[in-house]
Tab-separated table of C-alpha atoms in Angstrom:
chain	number	residue	atom	x	y	z
K	223	UNK	CA	91.382	54.130	65.330
K	224	UNK	CA	90.911	52.807	68.884
K	225	UNK	CA	92.697	55.779	70.449
K	226	UNK	CA	90.661	58.141	68.289
K	227	UNK	CA	87.379	56.569	69.407
K	228	UNK	CA	88.441	56.689	73.063
K	229	UNK	CA	89.420	60.348	72.715
K	230	UNK	CA	86.146	61.104	70.949
K	231	UNK	CA	84.139	59.605	73.797
K	232	UNK	CA	86.232	61.473	76.372
K	233	UNK	CA	85.603	64.769	74.578
K	234	UNK	CA	81.867	64.053	74.434
K	235	UNK	CA	81.773	63.328	78.156
K	236	UNK	CA	83.704	66.493	79.002
K	237	UNK	CA	81.445	68.596	76.785
K	238	UNK	CA	78.384	67.064	78.409
K	239	UNK	CA	79.694	67.717	81.909
K	240	UNK	CA	80.610	71.332	81.133
K	241	UNK	CA	77.202	72.063	79.610
K	242	UNK	CA	74.954	71.095	82.525
K	243	UNK	CA	74.680	71.556	86.274
K	244	UNK	CA	72.076	68.817	86.720
K	245	UNK	CA	72.001	65.073	86.228
K	246	UNK	CA	71.399	64.105	82.634
K	247	UNK	CA	68.362	62.072	81.601
K	248	UNK	CA	69.237	58.450	80.816
K	249	UNK	CA	66.406	58.361	78.290
K	250	UNK	CA	67.543	61.576	76.614
K	251	UNK	CA	69.219	62.020	73.246
K	252	UNK	CA	72.597	63.146	74.634
K	253	UNK	CA	72.919	60.144	76.962
K	254	UNK	CA	71.852	57.648	74.295
K	255	UNK	CA	74.248	59.083	71.706
K	256	UNK	CA	77.263	58.820	74.001
K	257	UNK	CA	76.197	55.382	75.231
K	258	UNK	CA	76.075	54.196	71.602
K	259	UNK	CA	79.614	55.481	70.982
K	260	UNK	CA	80.887	53.798	74.138
K	261	UNK	CA	79.383	50.478	73.061
K	262	UNK	CA	81.222	50.854	69.750
K	263	UNK	CA	84.420	51.444	71.732
K	264	UNK	CA	83.737	48.338	73.831
K	265	UNK	CA	83.816	46.133	70.730
K	266	UNK	CA	87.523	46.899	70.431
K	267	UNK	CA	88.429	47.690	74.053
K	268	UNK	CA	85.910	46.457	76.604
K	269	UNK	CA	88.027	47.623	79.541
K	270	UNK	CA	88.254	51.259	78.419
K	271	UNK	CA	84.594	51.159	77.438
K	272	UNK	CA	83.649	49.994	80.926
K	273	UNK	CA	85.465	52.938	82.497
K	274	UNK	CA	83.708	55.336	80.110
K	275	UNK	CA	80.352	53.752	80.965
K	276	UNK	CA	81.058	54.393	84.641
K	277	UNK	CA	81.803	58.035	83.789
K	278	UNK	CA	78.584	58.359	81.785
K	279	UNK	CA	76.334	56.904	84.475
K	280	UNK	CA	77.918	59.157	87.090
K	281	UNK	CA	76.624	62.152	85.113
K	282	UNK	CA	73.159	60.611	85.368
K	283	UNK	CA	73.429	60.239	89.148
K	284	UNK	CA	73.340	56.436	89.018
K	285	UNK	CA	75.990	55.258	91.498
K	286	UNK	CA	74.775	51.660	91.299
K	287	UNK	CA	75.577	51.493	87.588
K	288	UNK	CA	78.874	53.293	88.173
K	289	UNK	CA	79.872	50.505	90.557
K	290	UNK	CA	78.680	47.844	88.089
K	291	UNK	CA	80.890	49.165	85.309
K	292	UNK	CA	83.887	49.652	87.600
K	293	UNK	CA	83.596	46.026	88.703
K	294	UNK	CA	83.332	45.011	85.068
K	295	UNK	CA	86.508	46.938	84.290
K	296	UNK	CA	88.291	45.154	87.153
K	297	UNK	CA	87.163	41.772	85.798
K	298	UNK	CA	88.725	42.783	82.492
K	299	UNK	CA	92.071	43.444	84.224
K	300	UNK	CA	91.889	47.219	84.012
K	301	UNK	CA	94.628	48.653	86.275
K	302	UNK	CA	93.238	49.023	89.785
K	303	UNK	CA	94.556	52.556	90.092
K	304	UNK	CA	92.413	53.626	87.103
K	305	UNK	CA	89.322	51.958	88.559
K	306	UNK	CA	89.779	53.485	91.985
K	307	UNK	CA	90.306	56.964	90.514
K	308	UNK	CA	87.179	56.558	88.389
K	309	UNK	CA	85.271	55.597	91.526
K	310	UNK	CA	86.750	58.565	93.374
K	311	UNK	CA	85.732	61.066	90.688
K	312	UNK	CA	82.222	59.638	90.312
K	313	UNK	CA	81.696	59.533	94.081
K	314	UNK	CA	82.940	63.091	94.454
K	315	UNK	CA	80.762	64.360	91.607
K	316	UNK	CA	77.701	62.809	93.268
K	317	UNK	CA	78.558	64.052	96.744
K	318	UNK	CA	79.687	60.790	98.358
K	319	UNK	CA	82.850	62.332	99.739
K	320	UNK	CA	83.727	59.713	102.365
K	321	UNK	CA	83.504	57.060	99.671
K	322	UNK	CA	85.549	59.256	97.332
K	323	UNK	CA	88.237	59.595	100.004
K	324	UNK	CA	88.393	55.826	100.502
K	325	UNK	CA	88.822	55.277	96.761
K	326	UNK	CA	91.466	58.006	96.580
K	327	UNK	CA	93.387	56.531	99.522
K	328	UNK	CA	93.377	53.145	97.792
K	329	UNK	CA	94.638	54.619	94.524
K	330	UNK	CA	97.319	56.876	95.942
K	331	UNK	CA	98.717	54.116	98.184
K	332	UNK	CA	99.380	51.786	95.244
K	333	UNK	CA	103.059	51.232	94.639
K	334	UNK	CA	102.813	51.653	90.887
K	335	UNK	CA	100.815	54.071	88.800
K	336	UNK	CA	101.355	57.572	87.487
K	337	UNK	CA	99.096	59.917	89.465
K	338	UNK	CA	100.579	63.167	88.236
K	339	UNK	CA	97.251	64.411	86.851
K	340	UNK	CA	95.156	63.149	89.751
K	341	UNK	CA	97.200	63.683	92.916
K	342	UNK	CA	95.496	66.994	93.748
K	343	UNK	CA	92.052	65.338	93.697
K	344	UNK	CA	92.580	64.387	97.320
K	345	UNK	CA	91.751	68.008	98.139
K	346	UNK	CA	88.216	67.603	96.802
K	347	UNK	CA	87.303	64.992	99.407
K	348	UNK	CA	89.504	66.147	102.270
K	349	UNK	CA	91.935	63.237	102.000
K	350	UNK	CA	94.847	65.265	103.350
K	351	UNK	CA	96.550	62.404	105.210
K	352	UNK	CA	96.528	60.188	102.121
K	353	UNK	CA	98.083	62.966	100.066
K	354	UNK	CA	100.849	63.721	102.557
K	355	UNK	CA	101.624	60.098	103.477
K	356	UNK	CA	102.322	59.173	99.863
K	357	UNK	CA	103.683	62.372	98.420
K	358	UNK	CA	107.320	61.355	97.972
K	359	UNK	CA	106.475	58.051	96.290
K	360	UNK	CA	103.996	59.729	93.964
K	361	UNK	CA	106.420	62.527	93.094
K	362	UNK	CA	109.113	60.004	92.146
K	363	UNK	CA	106.670	57.796	90.226
K	364	UNK	CA	104.957	60.548	88.260
K	365	UNK	CA	105.912	61.527	84.757
K	366	UNK	CA	105.010	65.201	84.963
K	367	UNK	CA	104.585	66.232	88.586
K	368	UNK	CA	104.454	69.988	87.981
K	369	UNK	CA	103.885	73.055	90.123
K	370	UNK	CA	100.133	72.439	90.487
K	371	UNK	CA	100.799	69.288	92.486
K	372	UNK	CA	103.343	71.134	94.612
K	373	UNK	CA	100.673	73.742	95.402
K	374	UNK	CA	98.172	71.004	96.216
K	375	UNK	CA	100.650	69.336	98.558
K	376	UNK	CA	101.353	72.619	100.356
K	377	UNK	CA	97.626	73.274	100.753
K	378	UNK	CA	97.097	69.751	102.097
K	379	UNK	CA	99.872	70.322	104.639
K	380	UNK	CA	98.368	73.620	105.777
K	381	UNK	CA	94.933	72.008	106.094
K	382	UNK	CA	96.382	69.103	108.073
K	383	UNK	CA	98.170	71.487	110.449
K	384	UNK	CA	94.945	73.473	110.938
K	385	UNK	CA	92.942	70.304	111.641
K	386	UNK	CA	95.521	69.200	114.190
K	387	UNK	CA	95.160	72.502	116.025
K	388	UNK	CA	91.376	72.163	115.932
K	389	UNK	CA	91.520	68.605	117.215
K	390	UNK	CA	89.791	67.317	114.085
K	391	UNK	CA	90.573	64.681	111.449
K	392	UNK	CA	90.053	64.240	107.721
K	393	UNK	CA	86.949	62.196	108.524
K	394	UNK	CA	85.353	65.251	110.133
K	395	UNK	CA	85.804	67.230	106.919
K	396	UNK	CA	84.353	64.348	104.914
K	397	UNK	CA	81.326	64.065	107.213
K	398	UNK	CA	80.565	67.734	106.614
K	399	UNK	CA	81.013	67.353	102.855
K	400	UNK	CA	78.767	64.266	102.826
K	401	UNK	CA	75.907	66.397	104.138
K	402	UNK	CA	76.524	68.932	101.368
K	403	UNK	CA	76.545	66.066	98.868
K	404	UNK	CA	73.241	64.800	100.229
K	405	UNK	CA	71.653	68.184	99.548
K	406	UNK	CA	73.101	68.228	96.030
K	407	UNK	CA	71.664	64.780	95.247
K	408	UNK	CA	68.228	65.845	96.443
K	409	UNK	CA	68.362	68.595	93.826
K	410	UNK	CA	69.892	66.264	91.193
K	411	UNK	CA	72.811	68.683	90.985
K	412	UNK	CA	76.436	68.272	89.953
K	413	UNK	CA	78.824	70.835	91.396
K	414	UNK	CA	80.447	73.018	88.767
K	415	UNK	CA	83.918	74.233	87.861
K	416	UNK	CA	87.345	72.592	88.168
K	417	UNK	CA	87.019	71.951	91.897
K	418	UNK	CA	86.095	73.458	95.232
K	419	UNK	CA	87.550	76.670	96.566
K	420	UNK	CA	89.565	75.711	99.648
K	421	UNK	CA	90.989	78.355	101.960
K	422	UNK	CA	93.055	77.647	105.059
K	423	UNK	CA	93.681	80.162	107.821
K	424	UNK	CA	96.273	79.106	110.359
K	425	UNK	CA	97.746	82.029	112.236
K	426	UNK	CA	98.496	82.653	115.882
K	427	UNK	CA	95.201	84.507	116.328
K	428	UNK	CA	92.902	82.721	113.876
K	429	UNK	CA	92.358	79.233	112.489
K	430	UNK	CA	89.883	77.683	110.091
K	431	UNK	CA	89.216	75.866	106.818
K	432	UNK	CA	86.652	77.026	104.243
K	433	UNK	CA	85.178	74.784	101.532
K	434	UNK	CA	83.088	76.345	98.757
K	435	UNK	CA	81.484	74.436	95.887
K	436	UNK	CA	79.991	76.095	92.822
K	437	UNK	CA	76.473	75.154	91.703
K	438	UNK	CA	74.242	76.270	88.851
K	439	UNK	CA	71.662	78.867	89.751
K	440	UNK	CA	71.493	82.333	91.252
K	441	UNK	CA	73.119	83.547	94.496
K	442	UNK	CA	69.856	83.317	96.460
K	443	UNK	CA	69.411	79.633	95.593
K	444	UNK	CA	73.047	78.868	96.446
K	445	UNK	CA	72.459	80.543	99.811
K	446	UNK	CA	69.339	78.445	100.417
K	447	UNK	CA	71.281	75.246	99.723
K	448	UNK	CA	74.002	76.375	102.125
K	449	UNK	CA	71.433	76.991	104.853
K	450	UNK	CA	70.053	73.470	104.379
K	451	UNK	CA	73.531	72.042	104.856
K	452	UNK	CA	74.149	74.077	107.993
K	453	UNK	CA	70.752	73.132	109.449
K	454	UNK	CA	71.488	69.426	108.987
K	455	UNK	CA	74.942	69.691	110.476
K	456	UNK	CA	73.375	71.230	113.568
K	457	UNK	CA	70.508	68.713	113.705
K	458	UNK	CA	72.876	65.754	113.464
K	459	UNK	CA	75.377	67.293	115.876
K	460	UNK	CA	78.251	66.816	113.437
K	461	UNK	CA	81.303	68.370	115.053
K	462	UNK	CA	83.132	70.424	112.455
K	463	UNK	CA	84.037	73.491	114.508
K	464	UNK	CA	86.516	75.648	112.660
K	465	UNK	CA	85.416	74.288	109.260
K	466	UNK	CA	83.056	76.402	107.169
K	467	UNK	CA	81.090	75.449	104.080
K	468	UNK	CA	79.056	77.276	101.457
K	469	UNK	CA	77.753	76.959	97.918
K	470	UNK	CA	78.499	79.665	95.369
K	471	UNK	CA	76.672	80.357	92.082
K	472	UNK	CA	78.328	79.320	88.831
K	473	UNK	CA	79.272	81.111	86.738
K	474	UNK	CA	80.476	83.691	89.225
K	475	UNK	CA	78.582	86.948	88.873
K	476	UNK	CA	80.871	89.967	88.985
K	477	UNK	CA	79.645	93.289	90.266
K	478	UNK	CA	79.365	95.909	87.539
C-alpha cells in the first residue's frame, strides 16, 4: 500500500511536470490535489513524503519551501544522497545551476549510494569534474550502469578537454547557465524535455561547447529570451568565450 501511494504521487508529479512549461499555482486545484496525496503518504512515510513535497514546491518555483522539506527529510534520516539529488534536480529546474552543481558534487562524492539513474545529471549543470572524478566508484557501485551513463561520461570528458583548451572551468559554464536560469525565473518558466542539448566541438581547427534548453512558446519568443541572456552576459562581463547558449521552442517545430 505504501509503495503504491508513493508510486501514485510520483506519477502525478511527472504528469504535472510534462503538462506545463510554467510554474504551477500553489492555490490551484492540481497543486492542492497532489499536496493532499503527499500528506496522506506522510502519515505512513514522513521521509518519502518530505522528498515529494520538495518536488512539488519546485514545480511552483518556491525554492525556500524546497529547502524546508529537504531539511525535514534529513531530520527524518532520509539518505543524504537522495536529499542532495532532490536539491540538485529542483535547483536545476529553477535555473540555480551553480547550486545544482554543488548538490550534485556532494551526492556523487558519497561513498555509498546507487547513482545509476542520476549520474548523467551532472551534464545539466556543467559538473564535468565531479562526474569524471567519481566515475569509477559510481560505475562499480551502481546496479544498472548502462550505455547511457557511458555516453554521458564520454561527453563530460570531451567537454572537460574543450574547457581546458579554452582556459575555462566548470564554474564558468555554471555562471553562464545561472544567467539563463535568472531569465527563466523572471518568466516563471520551467525548461522542457529530458534535458539540455549539449554539443562539444574539439578539433584542431575549432573548439566550443553549445548548451540549448527547450522552453514552451514559439521560436520568436525563445529567440528573445536568448537575446536577454546574451545581453546580461555582456553587461556583467562574464567570461564564457567558446561557450554558446540558446533557448529552443518545445515541442520542436519541424519544417513541412
